[in-house]
Amino acid sequence: MKKLAMLAAACICLMQISVTGVFAEEKTIQIGALYPISGNLALMGEESWRGAEIARILRNRQGGVAGKQIVFRQGDASTNSAARSETERMIEQDKVKAILGTYASSRCMVASEVAARKDIFYFELGAIANAITQRGYKTVWRTCPTSLDFCRGQVNFIINWLAPTLGKKANEIKVGIAHEDGEYGTSVANSFATLAKKTGLQIVSVEAYSNTSNDLSSVIFRLRKAAPDIVVAVSSSQDAILLSRQANELGLNIPIMGTGGGHSFQSFADGLGPQANGVLNVDFTQYHVNTKYTPGLEEFVKLYQETFKHFPRAGSSLANFMGANVIFNILEKTGGSFDPEKIRKVAMAMDIQPGHTATGWGVKFDKEGQNVRAECLVTQWRDGKLVTVWPKKFAVMEPILVK
Amino acid sequence: MDFYIQVLISGLLLGGIYALISIGLNLIFGVVRILNFAHGELVMLAMYGTFWLYKLYDLDPYLSLVVVLPAMFLFGVVLQRFILQPVLTTSGVMKMFTTVGISILMQNLALILWKGDFRAVQTFYSMSTIKFSGLIISIPRLVAFGAALLSIILLYLFLKYTYVGKALRAIVEDHATARLMGITVERHYLLAFGLGALFSALGGTLMMPFSSVYPTIGGPFTALAFVIVVLGGLGSMGGTFLAGLFIGVIEAFAGTFVSPGLKEAIYFVIFLLVLMVRPQGLFGMGRGTEEIGLK
Amino acid sequence: MLNLKGIDCFYGDFQVLRDLSLKVEAGQIVALLGPNAAGKSSTLAAISGALPYTKGEINFCEKPIKGIKPEKVVDLGIALVPEGRKLFQTLTVRENLELGAYSRHAREKRGKTLQQVYELFPVLKDRSSQTAGSLSGGEQQMCAIGRGLMAQPRLLMIDEMSLGLSPILAKQMFTMVQEIAAIGITIFLVEQQVHHTMRVADYTYIIEKGHITMSGPTKEIAANEHVKKTYLGM
Ligand SMILES: Nc1ncnc2c1ncn2[C@@H]1O[C@H](COP(=O)(O)OP(=O)(O)OP(=O)(O)O)[C@@H](O)[C@H]1O
Ligand SMILES: [Mg+2]
């Protein structure tokens, strides 16, 4: 597996070298791009990479950064140990001064630590674990929302839309949680439960399951017993489909709200068909959104489609597009310099209000390097499309309640 | 009470599929004496086959069996003939590396060819259910269970009553002596591997109406099938069927009444306990388990 | 009928057969006698194609059979009843017998052959649906020989038939062998049980340490002083 993946990665690298080889070293800006492009996270890893890649292509067309063309040096974070060794390789051999990535939190945790120890910048554009920016590393920055932001989006929606719609007070709302038992599912479910309890919601059932399971009937049975008003699901991939299918099969008549992951894939709706209709979700900015608040989104989609011959598969590419642009803007202001002090100064000074980037997120970094203006939106599957329904300024449709 | 029955039904339906997949592994292990770590990948390949026939040619998953089963049979034969046969006389470790290699190769080819996307088919019966006295039974799952039962009976009859089936059983017992009878052992290996692949394919295709396929879906099936085969007894088809149901039911009850996240752990613990008490498996003939290092 | 010429055979570095030559004439009962580990079973393995040999050749009915696989050797008309019976324990007696006829030339007529075997060993008919593992030692040996006969061999090789049988039973088995020979099947007997073997064999070879040390019509061999002392305990 590794070999093939390496080969594929090597091919990609070679292609890029041959494309960009005409430029002399000093006329380019080299940035490491670390994503899982093989292994079980490859799908979204690659999707995320595409976002950054589109940003790179677009920026190079517009003249690059500080007059120089941007070149990505690829790394494949197929496993945690690969993330470590690839980061080391990019730093030692490719001599990159900054790395962006990573999609998966576990990979990012490992890779950014390696980078931070060598004083190399690590820009996280898509991984959401809260801890990433909480370890005191001065060179780790994140442009996208954290898992806490996901939960904020959900709680906000439940209190401000679901409760009034059901004619209940917030503290009368019962929530069931079903999550995959990996680090992703567990940490997000924990954050949600903590936040929800703080705001007075009742958590009536928390069900962990393995995401390689091919039968979730027991989860459904337990939820059916607990009878919540809404089920918050944290699914990483196909388990999202399985959960909805078996909920239908076994007569669980309760609305489901995903937390990104498996609920954001187009294949969720493709596989589920009409049954997907009405399933709620919270995630990074998706494509059916009020484009007045997401300038640059349409241009991104157009170039994406030209490059990859189909519509973006998930919002993560858009988030990486947005994040890569933020990095390019920072580097533009430092004149292409990777001097830590310069970058820090420029980044901290950034102040973009919401509604002025392709994701609609504003940009304002806190001391820990987290973009505090990144936020998650509530979407809903409607006729095979993931449309934004909340908050109102982003919404293109009103949410509906489907059990 | 109804609730318990509902859980039991879920477990049995699941167990039927498990049995179907495991029986292929048992056949391959029993006859060819090779631990096929690529077994789950055979399931995966069949699922993709079904998916693409549906996607490209609008072929119903059940109808696609007409194409998928022979194709997978052939695939198994080719795999055995050109990849496994040459390493059959080498050490156990070498054989293991070979099948693990095949598994990794197939996963990655799937990833490269079809991407990491999970794919599902949509049929009008995907969500159809039978309801009676408060119980709900998914029709495609019931169909899969019925087909599993039927095909396991057919396999049993085949092994029991046909000349070739008897030869296969003789090879399971003692391939060197079988050779003395004039049984062309290598050719029967091809048949056994083909059939093993066919049964896994049947399991995979029958699952498509209610589950999705992605490149790494096979791994858990391989692990599960090993547990079931050892539990049911190597070489025992009936044992495999019962062990499949057993694991399915354990999974359903453990998942519902203990924790869904722990159900795999629980059936694994039960598996180890059973092996400590009965090393030959629940229904095993007492031979063969030592070959995979469980004794 | 069967002719081994100068066979050398190795298990790794260990030479088990040394320049071994012997002949089995059609229509006879030929015996190969020798102590433990002399290489008797290895000789049969070499003939049946299960054990490759580095030097020498084996002809069956004037045709070389070197390099032919065991499953094809049986097609030529050589059947081996292996040491320790090697029945398929979980299969029934009938299934065991039927499988004996798996080779191409025997397969078609297996129904008829089965009846002949049942006539020869009526007890097998009574036990036909019992698993082979549940038979007594004598019955198992009969089943093993019956299974060999199912291949419709011209040459039947039996390895240590008397092993583990009571003297009376062993005696009966040797009588059976004579009956089989009487229907025109050439027999190659490998034995440690010298007395009975010499009673039935037309021709005898003595093998020691992988080499034929003595051979001749059984009567002559039996009269030999060395044989009398070492094998007949006289
Ligand atoms: N597969 C094997 N690998 C290595 N050595 C072997 C093998 N089979 C037999 N031998 C050795 O070859 C020698 C001859 O063995 P063989 O079985 O031919 O003897 P035998 O005359 O049949 O003895 P017995 O009367 O005990 O059956 C013995 O020393 C035995 O240990
Ligand atoms: Mg011997």
Short mmCIF file of C-alpha atoms in Angstrom, two decimals, chain B residues 159-160 163-164 166-167 169-171 173-174 177-188 285, chain C residues 48 69-72 74 80 82 86-91 95 98-103 107 110 147:
data_model
loop_
_atom_site.label_atom_id
_atom_site.label_comp_id
_atom_site.label_asym_id
_atom_site.label_seq_id
_atom_site.Cartn_x
_atom_site.Cartn_y
_atom_site.Cartn_z
CA LEU B 159 -19.69 -31.35 -0.49
CA LYS B 160 -21.71 -34.22 0.85
CA TYR B 163 -17.95 -36.81 -6.34
CA VAL B 164 -15.97 -33.59 -6.56
CA LYS B 166 -16.15 -35.72 -1.62
CA ALA B 167 -12.74 -35.21 -3.17
CA ARG B 169 -13.43 -33.19 1.76
CA ALA B 170 -10.71 -35.77 1.27
CA ILE B 171 -8.24 -32.98 0.49
CA GLU B 173 -8.35 -34.23 5.61
CA ASP B 174 -5.18 -35.31 3.91
CA THR B 177 -3.27 -39.31 0.43
CA ALA B 178 -5.91 -37.68 -1.74
CA ARG B 179 -3.24 -37.43 -4.41
CA LEU B 180 -2.68 -41.19 -4.22
CA MET B 181 -6.34 -41.64 -5.17
CA GLY B 182 -5.70 -39.77 -8.38
CA ILE B 183 -7.29 -36.58 -7.10
CA THR B 184 -5.71 -33.69 -8.99
CA VAL B 185 -5.16 -31.64 -5.88
CA GLU B 186 -4.02 -28.41 -7.52
CA ARG B 187 -7.05 -28.31 -9.76
CA HIS B 188 -9.31 -28.83 -6.79
CA MET B 285 -13.35 -31.51 14.37
CA SER C 48 4.27 -43.63 -6.70
CA LYS C 69 2.99 -36.95 -10.36
CA PRO C 70 1.32 -39.32 -7.87
CA GLU C 71 -2.16 -38.43 -9.08
CA LYS C 72 -1.14 -39.50 -12.59
CA VAL C 74 -2.37 -44.11 -10.26
CA LEU C 80 -0.60 -47.68 -3.19
CA PRO C 82 -0.13 -46.47 2.35
CA LYS C 86 -4.40 -43.19 5.80
CA LEU C 87 -8.16 -43.47 5.45
CA PHE C 88 -10.20 -40.27 5.28
CA GLN C 89 -11.44 -40.58 8.83
CA THR C 90 -14.46 -38.31 8.65
CA LEU C 91 -15.68 -39.72 5.37
CA GLU C 95 -17.00 -42.47 0.29
CA GLU C 98 -15.50 -44.29 -4.10
CA LEU C 99 -12.63 -41.85 -3.92
CA GLY C 100 -10.24 -44.69 -4.59
CA ALA C 101 -11.65 -44.70 -8.11
CA TYR C 102 -11.02 -41.00 -8.74
CA SER C 103 -8.42 -41.60 -11.41
CA ARG C 107 -13.95 -43.46 -12.49
CA ARG C 110 -16.63 -47.33 -10.04
CA ARG C 147 -9.82 -48.31 -1.68
#
